[in-house]
PDB file of C-alpha atoms in Angstrom:
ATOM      1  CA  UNK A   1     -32.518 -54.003-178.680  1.00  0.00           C
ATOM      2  CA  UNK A   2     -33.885 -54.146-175.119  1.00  0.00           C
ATOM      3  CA  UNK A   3     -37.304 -52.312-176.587  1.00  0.00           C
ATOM      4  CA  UNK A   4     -37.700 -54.832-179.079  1.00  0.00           C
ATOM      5  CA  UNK A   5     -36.987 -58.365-176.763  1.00  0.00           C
ATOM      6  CA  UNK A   6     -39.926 -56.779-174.393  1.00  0.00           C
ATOM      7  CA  UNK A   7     -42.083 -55.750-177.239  1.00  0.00           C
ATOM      8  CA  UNK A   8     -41.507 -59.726-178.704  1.00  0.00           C
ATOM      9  CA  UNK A   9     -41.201 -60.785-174.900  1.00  0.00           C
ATOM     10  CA  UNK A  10     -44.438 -59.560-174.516  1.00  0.00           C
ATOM     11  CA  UNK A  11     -46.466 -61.082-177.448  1.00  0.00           C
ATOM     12  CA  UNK A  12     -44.903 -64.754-176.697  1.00  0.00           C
ATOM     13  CA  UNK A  13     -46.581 -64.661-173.061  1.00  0.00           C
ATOM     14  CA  UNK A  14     -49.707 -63.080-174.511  1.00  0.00           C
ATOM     15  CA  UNK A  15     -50.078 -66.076-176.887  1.00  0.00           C
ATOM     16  CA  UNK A  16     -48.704 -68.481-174.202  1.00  0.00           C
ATOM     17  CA  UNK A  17     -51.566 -67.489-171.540  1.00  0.00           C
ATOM     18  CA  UNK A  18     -54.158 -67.616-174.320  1.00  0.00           C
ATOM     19  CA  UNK A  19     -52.454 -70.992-175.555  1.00  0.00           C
ATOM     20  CA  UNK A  20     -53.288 -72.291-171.990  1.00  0.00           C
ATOM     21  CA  UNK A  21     -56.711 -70.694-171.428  1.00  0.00           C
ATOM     22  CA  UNK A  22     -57.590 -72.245-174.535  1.00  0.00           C
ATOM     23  CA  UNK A  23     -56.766 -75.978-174.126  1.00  0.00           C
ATOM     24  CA  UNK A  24     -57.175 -76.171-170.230  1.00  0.00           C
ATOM     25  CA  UNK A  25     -60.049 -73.178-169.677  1.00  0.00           C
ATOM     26  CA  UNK A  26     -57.893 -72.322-167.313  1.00  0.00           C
ATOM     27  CA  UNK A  27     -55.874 -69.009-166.069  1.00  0.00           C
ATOM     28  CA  UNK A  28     -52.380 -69.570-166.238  1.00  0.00           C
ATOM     29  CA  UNK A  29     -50.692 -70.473-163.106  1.00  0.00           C
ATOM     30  CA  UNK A  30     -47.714 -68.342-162.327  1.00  0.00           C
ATOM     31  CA  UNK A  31     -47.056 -68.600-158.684  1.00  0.00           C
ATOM     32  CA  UNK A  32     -45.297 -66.270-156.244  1.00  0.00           C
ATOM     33  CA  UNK A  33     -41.808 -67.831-156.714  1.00  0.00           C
ATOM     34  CA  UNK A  34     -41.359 -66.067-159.816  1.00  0.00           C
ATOM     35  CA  UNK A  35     -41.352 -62.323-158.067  1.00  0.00           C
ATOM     36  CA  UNK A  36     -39.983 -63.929-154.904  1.00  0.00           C
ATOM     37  CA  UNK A  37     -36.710 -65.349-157.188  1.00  0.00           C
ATOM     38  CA  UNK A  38     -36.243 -62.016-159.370  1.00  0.00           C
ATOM     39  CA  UNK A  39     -37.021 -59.734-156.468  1.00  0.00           C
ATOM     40  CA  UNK A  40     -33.881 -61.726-154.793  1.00  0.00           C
ATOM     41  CA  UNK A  41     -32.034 -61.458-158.272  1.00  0.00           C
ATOM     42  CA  UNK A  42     -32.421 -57.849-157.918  1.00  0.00           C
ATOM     43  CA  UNK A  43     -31.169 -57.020-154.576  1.00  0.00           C
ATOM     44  CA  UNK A  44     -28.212 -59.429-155.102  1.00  0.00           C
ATOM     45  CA  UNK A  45     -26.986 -57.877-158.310  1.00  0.00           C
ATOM     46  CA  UNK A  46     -27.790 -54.141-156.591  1.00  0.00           C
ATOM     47  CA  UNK A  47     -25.875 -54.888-153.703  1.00  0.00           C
ATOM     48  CA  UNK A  48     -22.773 -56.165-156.051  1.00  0.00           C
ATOM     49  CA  UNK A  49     -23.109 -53.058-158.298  1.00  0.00           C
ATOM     50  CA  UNK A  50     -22.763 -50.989-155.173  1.00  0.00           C
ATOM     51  CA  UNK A  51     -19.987 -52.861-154.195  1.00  0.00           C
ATOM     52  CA  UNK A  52     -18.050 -52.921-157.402  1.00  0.00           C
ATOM     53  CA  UNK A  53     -18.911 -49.180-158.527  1.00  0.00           C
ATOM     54  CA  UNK A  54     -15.732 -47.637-157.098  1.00  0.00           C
ATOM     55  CA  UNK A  55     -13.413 -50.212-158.146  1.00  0.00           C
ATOM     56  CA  UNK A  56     -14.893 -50.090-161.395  1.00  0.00           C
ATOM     57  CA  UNK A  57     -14.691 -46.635-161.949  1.00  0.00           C
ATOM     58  CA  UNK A  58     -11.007 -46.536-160.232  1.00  0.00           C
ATOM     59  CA  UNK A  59     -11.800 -44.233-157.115  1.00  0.00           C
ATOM     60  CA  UNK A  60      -9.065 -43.234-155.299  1.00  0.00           C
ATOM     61  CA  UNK A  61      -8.733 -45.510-151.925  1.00  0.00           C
ATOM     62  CA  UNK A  62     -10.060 -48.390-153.536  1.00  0.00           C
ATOM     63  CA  UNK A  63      -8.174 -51.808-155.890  1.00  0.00           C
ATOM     64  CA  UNK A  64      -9.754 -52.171-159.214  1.00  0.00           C
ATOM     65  CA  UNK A  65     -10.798 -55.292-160.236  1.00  0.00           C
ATOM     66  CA  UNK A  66      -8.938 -58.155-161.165  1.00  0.00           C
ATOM     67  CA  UNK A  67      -9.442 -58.066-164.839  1.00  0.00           C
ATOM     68  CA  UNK A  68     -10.975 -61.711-164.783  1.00  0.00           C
ATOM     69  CA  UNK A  69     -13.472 -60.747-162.259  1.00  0.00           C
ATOM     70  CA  UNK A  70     -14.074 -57.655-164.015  1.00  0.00           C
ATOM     71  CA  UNK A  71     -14.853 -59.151-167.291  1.00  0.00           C
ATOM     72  CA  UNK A  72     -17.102 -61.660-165.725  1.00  0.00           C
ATOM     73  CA  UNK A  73     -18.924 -58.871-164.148  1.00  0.00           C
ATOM     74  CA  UNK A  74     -19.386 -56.944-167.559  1.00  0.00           C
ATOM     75  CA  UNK A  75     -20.959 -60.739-168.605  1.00  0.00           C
ATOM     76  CA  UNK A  76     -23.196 -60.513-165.444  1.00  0.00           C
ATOM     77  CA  UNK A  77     -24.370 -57.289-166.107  1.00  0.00           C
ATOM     78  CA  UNK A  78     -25.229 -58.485-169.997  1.00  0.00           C
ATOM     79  CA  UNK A  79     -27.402 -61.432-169.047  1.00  0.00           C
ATOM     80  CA  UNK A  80     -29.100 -59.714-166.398  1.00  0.00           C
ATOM     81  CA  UNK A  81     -30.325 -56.887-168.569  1.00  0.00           C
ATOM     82  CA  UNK A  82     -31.328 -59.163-171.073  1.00  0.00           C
ATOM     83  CA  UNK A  83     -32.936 -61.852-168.872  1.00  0.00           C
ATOM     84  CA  UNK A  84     -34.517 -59.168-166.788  1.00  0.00           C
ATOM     85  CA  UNK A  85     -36.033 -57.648-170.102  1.00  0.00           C
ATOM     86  CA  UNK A  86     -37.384 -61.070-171.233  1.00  0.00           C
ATOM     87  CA  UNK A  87     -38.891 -62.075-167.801  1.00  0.00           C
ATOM     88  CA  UNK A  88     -40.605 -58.412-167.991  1.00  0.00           C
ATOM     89  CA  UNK A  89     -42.097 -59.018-171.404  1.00  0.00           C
ATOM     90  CA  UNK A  90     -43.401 -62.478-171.337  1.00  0.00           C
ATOM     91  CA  UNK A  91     -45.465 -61.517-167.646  1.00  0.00           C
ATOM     92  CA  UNK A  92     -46.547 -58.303-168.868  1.00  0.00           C
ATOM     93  CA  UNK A  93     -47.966 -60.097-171.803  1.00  0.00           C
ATOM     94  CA  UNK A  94     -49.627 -62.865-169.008  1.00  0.00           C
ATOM     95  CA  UNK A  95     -50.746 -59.749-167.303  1.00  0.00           C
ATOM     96  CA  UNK A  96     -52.697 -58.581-170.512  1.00  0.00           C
ATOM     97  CA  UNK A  97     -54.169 -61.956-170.808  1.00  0.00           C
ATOM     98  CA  UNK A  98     -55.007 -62.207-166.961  1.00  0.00           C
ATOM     99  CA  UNK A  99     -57.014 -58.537-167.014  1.00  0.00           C
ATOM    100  CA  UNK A 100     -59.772 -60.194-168.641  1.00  0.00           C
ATOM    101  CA  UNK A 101     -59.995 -62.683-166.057  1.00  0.00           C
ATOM    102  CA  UNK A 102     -59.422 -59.425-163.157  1.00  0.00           C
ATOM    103  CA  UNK A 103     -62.983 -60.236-161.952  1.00  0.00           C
ATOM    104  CA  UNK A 104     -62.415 -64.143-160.329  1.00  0.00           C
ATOM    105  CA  UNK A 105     -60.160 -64.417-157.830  1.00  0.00           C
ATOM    106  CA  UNK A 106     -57.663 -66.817-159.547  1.00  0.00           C
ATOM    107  CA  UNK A 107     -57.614 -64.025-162.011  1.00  0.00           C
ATOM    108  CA  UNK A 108     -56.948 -60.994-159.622  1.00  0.00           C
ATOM    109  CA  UNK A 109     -54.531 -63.060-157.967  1.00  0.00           C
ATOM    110  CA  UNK A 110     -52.851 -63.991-161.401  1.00  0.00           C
ATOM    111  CA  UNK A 111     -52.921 -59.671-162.116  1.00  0.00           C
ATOM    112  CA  UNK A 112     -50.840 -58.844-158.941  1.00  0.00           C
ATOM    113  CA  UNK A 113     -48.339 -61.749-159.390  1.00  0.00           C
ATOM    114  CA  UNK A 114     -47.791 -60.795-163.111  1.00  0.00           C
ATOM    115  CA  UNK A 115     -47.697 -56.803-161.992  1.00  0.00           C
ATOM    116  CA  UNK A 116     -45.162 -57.368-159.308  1.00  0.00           C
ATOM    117  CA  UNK A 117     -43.222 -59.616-161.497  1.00  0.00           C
ATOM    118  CA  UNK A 118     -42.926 -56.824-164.379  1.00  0.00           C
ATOM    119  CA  UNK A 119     -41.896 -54.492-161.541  1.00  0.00           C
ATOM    120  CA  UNK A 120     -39.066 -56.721-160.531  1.00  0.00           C
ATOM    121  CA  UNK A 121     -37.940 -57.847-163.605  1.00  0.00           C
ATOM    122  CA  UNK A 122     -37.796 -54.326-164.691  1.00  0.00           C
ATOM    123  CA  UNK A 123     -35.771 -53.124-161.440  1.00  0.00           C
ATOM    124  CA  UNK A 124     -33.256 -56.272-162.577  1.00  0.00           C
ATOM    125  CA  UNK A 125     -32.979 -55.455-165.894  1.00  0.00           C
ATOM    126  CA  UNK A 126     -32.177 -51.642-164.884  1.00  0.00           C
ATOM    127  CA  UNK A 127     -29.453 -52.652-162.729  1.00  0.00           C
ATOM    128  CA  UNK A 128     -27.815 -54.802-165.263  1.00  0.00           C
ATOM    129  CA  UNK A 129     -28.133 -51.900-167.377  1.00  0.00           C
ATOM    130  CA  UNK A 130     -26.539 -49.659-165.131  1.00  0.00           C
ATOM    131  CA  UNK A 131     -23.632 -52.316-163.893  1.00  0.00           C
ATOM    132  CA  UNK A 132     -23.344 -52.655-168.058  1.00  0.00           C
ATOM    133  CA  UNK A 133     -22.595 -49.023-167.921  1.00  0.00           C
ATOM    134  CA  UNK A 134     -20.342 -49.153-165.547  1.00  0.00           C
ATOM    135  CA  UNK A 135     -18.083 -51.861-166.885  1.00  0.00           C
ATOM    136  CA  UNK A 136     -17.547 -50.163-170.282  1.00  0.00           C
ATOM    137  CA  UNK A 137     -13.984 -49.466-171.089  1.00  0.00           C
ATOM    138  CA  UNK A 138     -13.118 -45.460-172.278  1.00  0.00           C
ATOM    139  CA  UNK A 139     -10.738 -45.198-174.771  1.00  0.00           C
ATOM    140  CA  UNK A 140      -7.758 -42.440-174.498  1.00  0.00           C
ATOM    141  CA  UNK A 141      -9.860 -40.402-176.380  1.00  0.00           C
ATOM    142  CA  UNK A 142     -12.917 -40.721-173.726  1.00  0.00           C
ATOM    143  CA  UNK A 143     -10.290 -39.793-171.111  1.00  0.00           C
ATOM    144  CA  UNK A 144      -9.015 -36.590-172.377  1.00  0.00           C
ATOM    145  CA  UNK A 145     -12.943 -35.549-173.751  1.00  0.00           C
ATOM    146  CA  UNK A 146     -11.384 -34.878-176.790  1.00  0.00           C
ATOM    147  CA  UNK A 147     -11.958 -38.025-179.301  1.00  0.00           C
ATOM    148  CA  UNK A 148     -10.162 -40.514-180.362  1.00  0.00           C
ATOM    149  CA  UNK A 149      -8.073 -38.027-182.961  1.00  0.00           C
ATOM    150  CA  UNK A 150      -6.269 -36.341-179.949  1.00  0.00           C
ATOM    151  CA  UNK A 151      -3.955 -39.499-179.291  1.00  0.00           C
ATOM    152  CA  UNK A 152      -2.561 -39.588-182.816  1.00  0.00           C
ATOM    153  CA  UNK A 153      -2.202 -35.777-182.539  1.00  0.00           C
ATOM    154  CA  UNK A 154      -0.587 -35.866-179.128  1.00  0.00           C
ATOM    155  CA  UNK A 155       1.418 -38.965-179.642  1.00  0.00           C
ATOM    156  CA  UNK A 156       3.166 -38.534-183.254  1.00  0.00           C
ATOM    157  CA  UNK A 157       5.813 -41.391-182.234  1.00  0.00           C
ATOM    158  CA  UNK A 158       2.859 -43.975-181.218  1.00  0.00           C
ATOM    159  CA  UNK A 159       1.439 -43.567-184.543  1.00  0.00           C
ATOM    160  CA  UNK A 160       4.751 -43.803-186.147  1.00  0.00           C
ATOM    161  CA  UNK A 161       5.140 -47.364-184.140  1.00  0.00           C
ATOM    162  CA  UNK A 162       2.097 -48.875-185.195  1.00  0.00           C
ATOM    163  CA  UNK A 163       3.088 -48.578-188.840  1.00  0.00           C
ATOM    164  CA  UNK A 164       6.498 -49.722-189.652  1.00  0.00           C
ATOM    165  CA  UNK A 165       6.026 -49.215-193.182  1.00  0.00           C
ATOM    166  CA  UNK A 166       5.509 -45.717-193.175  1.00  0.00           C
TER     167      UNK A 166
END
């Protein structure tokens, strides 16, 4: 899903910067508050992932989560991987759009913006990926490395308990 938000991501700010250069002439304008704000994005959600990693993954010495914080960390890590995607896609398509321009100096100055911008917005996307990872919930089954079969098999009284009818 993540391939295919760039890939559309990435045709909507390649039609977007031609949009512009079309009715104004002009380059479009992205300034450098755009890397600035998801280079800042990045290290704050790195720094929380690093933080939250052992209680997440229950390592001895260390509290889990609340399960309210917890769950609003799994919906962190969600909108960052998608936002970071998006952000990616739409400046690597003004980046496309911009390498014509690569000889002005508006334009070069467009190309680095946009290329450090699809660098960020990738690292943000790849921790909310990995923080998404992270918060995922193993079954039993995932526990013991032996599928979701062995509980039934290992617990013939839970199964029993679930059905009443039986």
């Amino acid at each position: 899903m993540l391939v295919a938000l760039f890939c559309v991501s990435t045709s909507l700010g390649w039609s977007l910067a031609r949009l512009t250069a079309a009715w104004t002439g002009q380059v479009t304008l992205v300034g450098w508050s755009m890397p600035t704000t998801m280079g800042v994005l990045a290290a704050a959600l790195l720094i929380w992932t690093l933080l939250a990693r052992p209680r997440l993954l229950r390592k001895p010495g260390h509290a889990p989560l609340p399960p309210a914080t917890a769950t609003r960390t799994a919906a962190l890590a969600l909108a960052a991987s998608r936002v970071g995607t998006f952000v990616a896609g739409t400046h690597a398509g003004l980046l496309i759009a911009a390498l014509a321009h690569r000889q002005t100096e508006g334009g070069r100055d467009e190309v680095t913006v946009a290329a450090v911008t699809v660098l960020l917005s990738i690292g943000f996307a790849a921790v909310g990926r990995w923080l998404e990872s992270l918060c995922r919930i193993k079954s039993d089954g995932d526990r013991a490395g032996t599928g979701g079969a062995a509980s039934a098999k290992d617990n013939p009284a839970g199964s029993a308990a679930r059905s009443p009818n039986a």
